[in-house]
PDB file of C-alpha atoms in Angstrom:
ATOM      1  CA  MET R   1      15.458   0.507 -35.440  1.00 82.00           C
ATOM      2  CA  ASP R   2      12.060   2.064 -36.068  1.00 84.00           C
ATOM      3  CA  ARG R   3      10.509  -1.373 -35.905  1.00 91.00           C
ATOM      4  CA  THR R   4      12.124  -1.964 -32.520  1.00 88.00           C
ATOM      5  CA  TYR R   5      10.931   1.420 -31.251  1.00 89.00           C
ATOM      6  CA  LYS R   6       7.400   0.480 -32.362  1.00 92.00           C
ATOM      7  CA  LYS R   7       7.649  -2.871 -30.566  1.00 92.00           C
ATOM      8  CA  ILE R   8       8.801  -1.035 -27.426  1.00 90.00           C
ATOM      9  CA  GLN R   9       5.826   1.339 -27.565  1.00 92.00           C
ATOM     10  CA  GLU R  10       3.423  -1.581 -28.077  1.00 93.00           C
ATOM     11  CA  GLY R  11       5.081  -3.517 -25.283  1.00 91.00           C
ATOM     12  CA  ILE R  12       4.726  -0.616 -22.881  1.00 91.00           C
ATOM     13  CA  GLU R  13       1.062  -0.148 -23.828  1.00 92.00           C
ATOM     14  CA  ASN R  14       0.448  -3.884 -23.290  1.00 92.00           C
ATOM     15  CA  PHE R  15       2.250  -3.720 -19.964  1.00 90.00           C
ATOM     16  CA  GLU R  16       0.100  -0.813 -18.772  1.00 91.00           C
ATOM     17  CA  ASP R  17      -3.097  -2.530 -19.959  1.00 91.00           C
ATOM     18  CA  ILE R  18      -2.224  -5.685 -18.078  1.00 90.00           C
ATOM     19  CA  GLU R  19      -1.314  -3.635 -15.018  1.00 89.00           C
ATOM     20  CA  ASP R  20      -4.727  -1.955 -15.093  1.00 89.00           C
ATOM     21  CA  LYS R  21      -6.432  -5.339 -15.429  1.00 88.00           C
ATOM     22  CA  MET R  22      -4.413  -6.680 -12.507  1.00 85.00           C
ATOM     23  CA  ASN R  23      -5.352  -3.681 -10.312  1.00 83.00           C
ATOM     24  CA  SER R  24      -9.052  -4.130 -11.139  1.00 85.00           C
ATOM     25  CA  ALA R  25      -8.983  -7.943 -10.711  1.00 79.00           C
ATOM     26  CA  GLY R  26     -11.253  -9.161  -7.973  1.00 78.00           C
ATOM     27  CA  THR R  27      -9.821 -12.503  -6.956  1.00 82.00           C
ATOM     28  CA  ALA R  28      -6.309 -13.543  -6.073  1.00 79.00           C
ATOM     29  CA  ALA R  29      -6.254 -16.083  -8.905  1.00 84.00           C
ATOM     30  CA  GLN R  30      -7.005 -13.374 -11.437  1.00 86.00           C
ATOM     31  CA  LYS R  31      -4.285 -11.189  -9.998  1.00 84.00           C
ATOM     32  CA  GLU R  32      -1.766 -14.019 -10.148  1.00 85.00           C
ATOM     33  CA  LYS R  33      -2.627 -14.671 -13.824  1.00 89.00           C
ATOM     34  CA  GLN R  34      -2.249 -10.993 -14.617  1.00 88.00           C
ATOM     35  CA  GLU R  35       1.071 -10.922 -12.760  1.00 88.00           C
ATOM     36  CA  ALA R  36       2.300 -13.834 -14.872  1.00 89.00           C
ATOM     37  CA  ASP R  37       1.259 -11.927 -18.009  1.00 91.00           C
ATOM     38  CA  LEU R  38       3.090  -8.881 -16.682  1.00 90.00           C
ATOM     39  CA  LYS R  39       6.178 -10.979 -16.158  1.00 91.00           C
ATOM     40  CA  THR R  40       6.177 -12.259 -19.736  1.00 92.00           C
ATOM     41  CA  GLN R  41       5.632  -8.728 -21.037  1.00 92.00           C
ATOM     42  CA  ILE R  42       8.518  -7.326 -18.972  1.00 92.00           C
ATOM     43  CA  LYS R  43      10.753 -10.134 -20.250  1.00 94.00           C
ATOM     44  CA  LYS R  44      10.003  -9.057 -23.810  1.00 93.00           C
ATOM     45  CA  LEU R  45      10.778  -5.440 -22.920  1.00 92.00           C
ATOM     46  CA  GLN R  46      14.028  -6.541 -21.299  1.00 92.00           C
ATOM     47  CA  ARG R  47      15.081  -8.327 -24.496  1.00 93.00           C
ATOM     48  CA  LEU R  48      14.347  -5.170 -26.456  1.00 91.00           C
ATOM     49  CA  ARG R  49      16.343  -3.203 -23.874  1.00 91.00           C
ATOM     50  CA  ASP R  50      19.288  -5.499 -24.376  1.00 92.00           C
ATOM     51  CA  GLN R  51      19.076  -4.809 -28.118  1.00 90.00           C
ATOM     52  CA  LEU R  52      19.075  -1.083 -27.370  1.00 89.00           C
ATOM     53  CA  LYS R  53      22.183  -1.521 -25.176  1.00 89.00           C
ATOM     54  CA  THR R  54      24.071  -3.139 -28.044  1.00 89.00           C
ATOM     55  CA  TRP R  55      23.017  -0.327 -30.373  1.00 87.00           C
ATOM     56  CA  GLN R  56      24.081   2.223 -27.809  1.00 85.00           C
ATOM     57  CA  THR R  57      27.606   0.816 -27.716  1.00 85.00           C
ATOM     58  CA  ALA R  58      27.833   0.557 -31.502  1.00 83.00           C
ATOM     59  CA  SER R  59      29.998   3.233 -33.052  1.00 81.00           C
ATOM     60  CA  ASP R  60      28.213   3.336 -36.412  1.00 82.00           C
ATOM     61  CA  ILE R  61      25.028   4.881 -34.892  1.00 80.00           C
ATOM     62  CA  LYS R  62      25.431   8.624 -34.442  1.00 81.00           C
ATOM     63  CA  ASP R  63      22.090   9.750 -32.930  1.00 82.00           C
ATOM     64  CA  LYS R  64      21.789   7.845 -29.649  1.00 83.00           C
ATOM     65  CA  ALA R  65      19.173  10.096 -28.029  1.00 86.00           C
ATOM     66  CA  PRO R  66      16.140   8.008 -29.143  1.00 87.00           C
ATOM     67  CA  ILE R  67      17.947   4.877 -28.018  1.00 87.00           C
ATOM     68  CA  VAL R  68      18.546   6.306 -24.563  1.00 88.00           C
ATOM     69  CA  GLU R  69      14.958   7.587 -24.393  1.00 91.00           C
ATOM     70  CA  HIS R  70      13.432   4.234 -25.234  1.00 90.00           C
ATOM     71  CA  ARG R  71      15.759   2.430 -22.905  1.00 90.00           C
ATOM     72  CA  ARG R  72      14.699   4.764 -20.111  1.00 92.00           C
ATOM     73  CA  LEU R  73      11.021   4.059 -20.878  1.00 91.00           C
ATOM     74  CA  ILE R  74      11.667   0.337 -20.534  1.00 90.00           C
ATOM     75  CA  GLU R  75      13.524   0.837 -17.274  1.00 91.00           C
ATOM     76  CA  VAL R  76      10.604   2.824 -15.863  1.00 92.00           C
ATOM     77  CA  GLN R  77       8.315  -0.154 -16.613  1.00 91.00           C
ATOM     78  CA  MET R  78      10.848  -2.464 -15.016  1.00 91.00           C
ATOM     79  CA  GLU R  79      10.708  -0.406 -11.815  1.00 91.00           C
ATOM     80  CA  LYS R  80       6.913  -0.538 -11.812  1.00 90.00           C
ATOM     81  CA  PHE R  81       7.069  -4.290 -12.215  1.00 90.00           C
ATOM     82  CA  LYS R  82       9.546  -4.556  -9.359  1.00 89.00           C
ATOM     83  CA  VAL R  83       7.109  -2.752  -7.032  1.00 87.00           C
ATOM     84  CA  ILE R  84       4.174  -4.858  -8.219  1.00 84.00           C
ATOM     85  CA  GLU R  85       6.110  -8.063  -7.741  1.00 84.00           C
ATOM     86  CA  LYS R  86       7.064  -7.032  -4.220  1.00 84.00           C
ATOM     87  CA  GLU R  87       3.426  -6.275  -3.385  1.00 80.00           C
ATOM     88  CA  MET R  88       2.294  -9.611  -4.713  1.00 79.00           C
ATOM     89  CA  LYS R  89       4.904 -11.523  -2.705  1.00 78.00           C
ATOM     90  CA  THR R  90       3.976  -9.766   0.562  1.00 71.00           C
ATOM     91  CA  LYS R  91       1.771 -12.082   2.555  1.00 61.00           C
ATOM     92  CA  GLN R  92      -1.550 -10.612   3.581  1.00 57.00           C
ATOM     93  CA  TYR R  93      -1.150 -11.249   7.330  1.00 57.00           C
ATOM     94  CA  SER R  94       2.621 -10.694   7.583  1.00 57.00           C
ATOM     95  CA  THR R  95       3.937  -7.760   9.560  1.00 58.00           C
ATOM     96  CA  VAL R  96       4.626  -5.809   6.397  1.00 53.00           C
ATOM     97  CA  GLY R  97       1.194  -6.636   5.002  1.00 53.00           C
ATOM     98  CA  LEU R  98      -0.567  -5.505   8.144  1.00 55.00           C
ATOM     99  CA  ILE R  99       1.443  -2.273   8.343  1.00 59.00           C
ATOM    100  CA  SER R 100       0.655  -1.185   4.787  1.00 58.00           C
ATOM    101  CA  HIS R 101      -2.630   0.624   5.439  1.00 49.00           C
ATOM    102  CA  SER R 102      -2.083   2.786   2.394  1.00 54.00           C
ATOM    103  CA  LYS R 103      -2.836  -0.164   0.161  1.00 61.00           C
ATOM    104  CA  MET R 104      -6.301  -0.622   1.636  1.00 63.00           C
ATOM    105  CA  ASP R 105      -9.342   0.779   0.005  1.00 69.00           C
ATOM    106  CA  PRO R 106     -10.740   4.011   1.516  1.00 72.00           C
ATOM    107  CA  ARG R 107     -13.700   2.224   3.117  1.00 77.00           C
ATOM    108  CA  GLU R 108     -11.447  -0.196   4.952  1.00 77.00           C
ATOM    109  CA  GLN R 109      -9.188   2.690   6.088  1.00 75.00           C
ATOM    110  CA  GLN R 110     -12.235   4.576   7.357  1.00 81.00           C
ATOM    111  CA  ARG R 111     -13.502   1.510   9.172  1.00 82.00           C
ATOM    112  CA  ILE R 112     -10.148   0.968  10.887  1.00 81.00           C
ATOM    113  CA  ALA R 113      -9.923   4.639  11.832  1.00 81.00           C
ATOM    114  CA  LEU R 114     -13.414   4.469  13.353  1.00 86.00           C
ATOM    115  CA  ILE R 115     -12.568   1.328  15.305  1.00 86.00           C
ATOM    116  CA  GLN R 116      -9.415   2.962  16.684  1.00 86.00           C
ATOM    117  CA  TRP R 117     -11.342   6.098  17.602  1.00 88.00           C
ATOM    118  CA  LEU R 118     -14.016   4.018  19.415  1.00 90.00           C
ATOM    119  CA  GLN R 119     -11.357   2.022  21.268  1.00 89.00           C
ATOM    120  CA  GLY R 120      -9.778   5.278  22.412  1.00 86.00           C
ATOM    121  CA  LYS R 121     -13.112   6.593  23.682  1.00 91.00           C
ATOM    122  CA  VAL R 122     -13.842   3.317  25.499  1.00 90.00           C
ATOM    123  CA  GLU R 123     -10.439   3.554  27.231  1.00 89.00           C
ATOM    124  CA  GLU R 124     -11.176   7.184  28.228  1.00 90.00           C
ATOM    125  CA  LEU R 125     -14.550   6.152  29.694  1.00 92.00           C
ATOM    126  CA  GLN R 126     -12.980   3.244  31.579  1.00 91.00           C
ATOM    127  CA  GLN R 127     -10.436   5.611  33.117  1.00 90.00           C
ATOM    128  CA  GLN R 128     -13.243   7.988  34.119  1.00 91.00           C
ATOM    129  CA  VAL R 129     -15.164   5.125  35.756  1.00 91.00           C
ATOM    130  CA  GLU R 130     -12.057   3.995  37.648  1.00 88.00           C
ATOM    131  CA  THR R 131     -11.404   7.546  38.837  1.00 87.00           C
ATOM    132  CA  ALA R 132     -15.032   7.950  39.962  1.00 88.00           C
ATOM    133  CA  GLU R 133     -14.968   4.592  41.794  1.00 87.00           C
ATOM    134  CA  ALA R 134     -11.731   5.543  43.552  1.00 84.00           C
ATOM    135  CA  GLU R 135     -13.214   8.912  44.567  1.00 86.00           C
ATOM    136  CA  LEU R 136     -16.371   7.166  45.796  1.00 86.00           C
ATOM    137  CA  GLU R 137     -14.344   4.752  47.918  1.00 84.00           C
ATOM    138  CA  THR R 138     -12.365   7.641  49.343  1.00 84.00           C
ATOM    139  CA  LEU R 139     -15.545   9.574  50.245  1.00 84.00           C
ATOM    140  CA  GLN R 140     -17.171   6.513  51.747  1.00 83.00           C
ATOM    141  CA  ALA R 141     -14.093   5.807  53.854  1.00 79.00           C
ATOM    142  CA  GLY R 142     -13.985   9.454  55.003  1.00 76.00           C
ATOM    143  CA  ALA R 143     -17.704   9.384  55.869  1.00 72.00           C
ATOM    144  CA  LYS R 144     -17.259   6.316  58.051  1.00 72.00           C
ATOM    145  CA  LYS R 145     -14.416   7.896  59.969  1.00 68.00           C
ATOM    146  CA  LYS R 146     -16.179  11.254  60.445  1.00 64.00           C
ATOM    147  CA  GLY R 147     -19.539   9.739  61.106  1.00 59.00           C
ATOM    148  CA  LYS R 148     -22.174  11.954  59.618  1.00 53.00           C
ATOM    149  CA  ALA R 149     -19.931  14.915  58.912  1.00 50.00           C
ATOM    150  CA  GLY R 150     -20.261  17.065  55.818  1.00 56.00           C
ATOM    151  CA  GLU R 151     -23.241  17.146  53.546  1.00 63.00           C
ATOM    152  CA  ALA R 152     -20.992  18.052  50.583  1.00 62.00           C
ATOM    153  CA  GLY R 153     -19.193  14.717  50.832  1.00 63.00           C
ATOM    154  CA  GLN R 154     -22.510  12.962  51.166  1.00 65.00           C
ATOM    155  CA  ALA R 155     -23.926  14.735  48.142  1.00 67.00           C
ATOM    156  CA  ARG R 156     -20.880  13.846  46.088  1.00 66.00           C
ATOM    157  CA  THR R 157     -21.197  10.221  47.151  1.00 63.00           C
ATOM    158  CA  GLU R 158     -24.814  10.143  46.022  1.00 70.00           C
ATOM    159  CA  LEU R 159     -23.839  11.750  42.727  1.00 68.00           C
ATOM    160  CA  LEU R 160     -21.228   9.064  42.027  1.00 66.00           C
TER     161      LEU R 160
END
């Protein structure tokens, strides 16, 4: 049993090392290779987990706490792998991929936020221009009807 516990600890360490390598990998090919390595490592851990399950049901083993603890550690790694696998299967330009801004690096998030801010300001300025043009047309139409009435209207027209 101690040998199995040791294998579980080594397997978890290997899994975390591979996970770190995958997260720091630059290209998609490197990430795919690391994902394949993760998959083989999780398969090994799952086999050890199955062994723990059989020990857990055995009646001759009295102290089952370490068995449950190690099984839980393996299941935590399995959950991590599940999340990683889902991320890898998400296409970059799919709806889900485009929505997941939290997975972008901070620079990219900052760039997108800046672009959105600029687009908002451009829209505000366009609305102001449209409002000013409408006001100008109204003042010009009023000046034509009234002739040369009101210097305030004429000053506003010149301002616009």
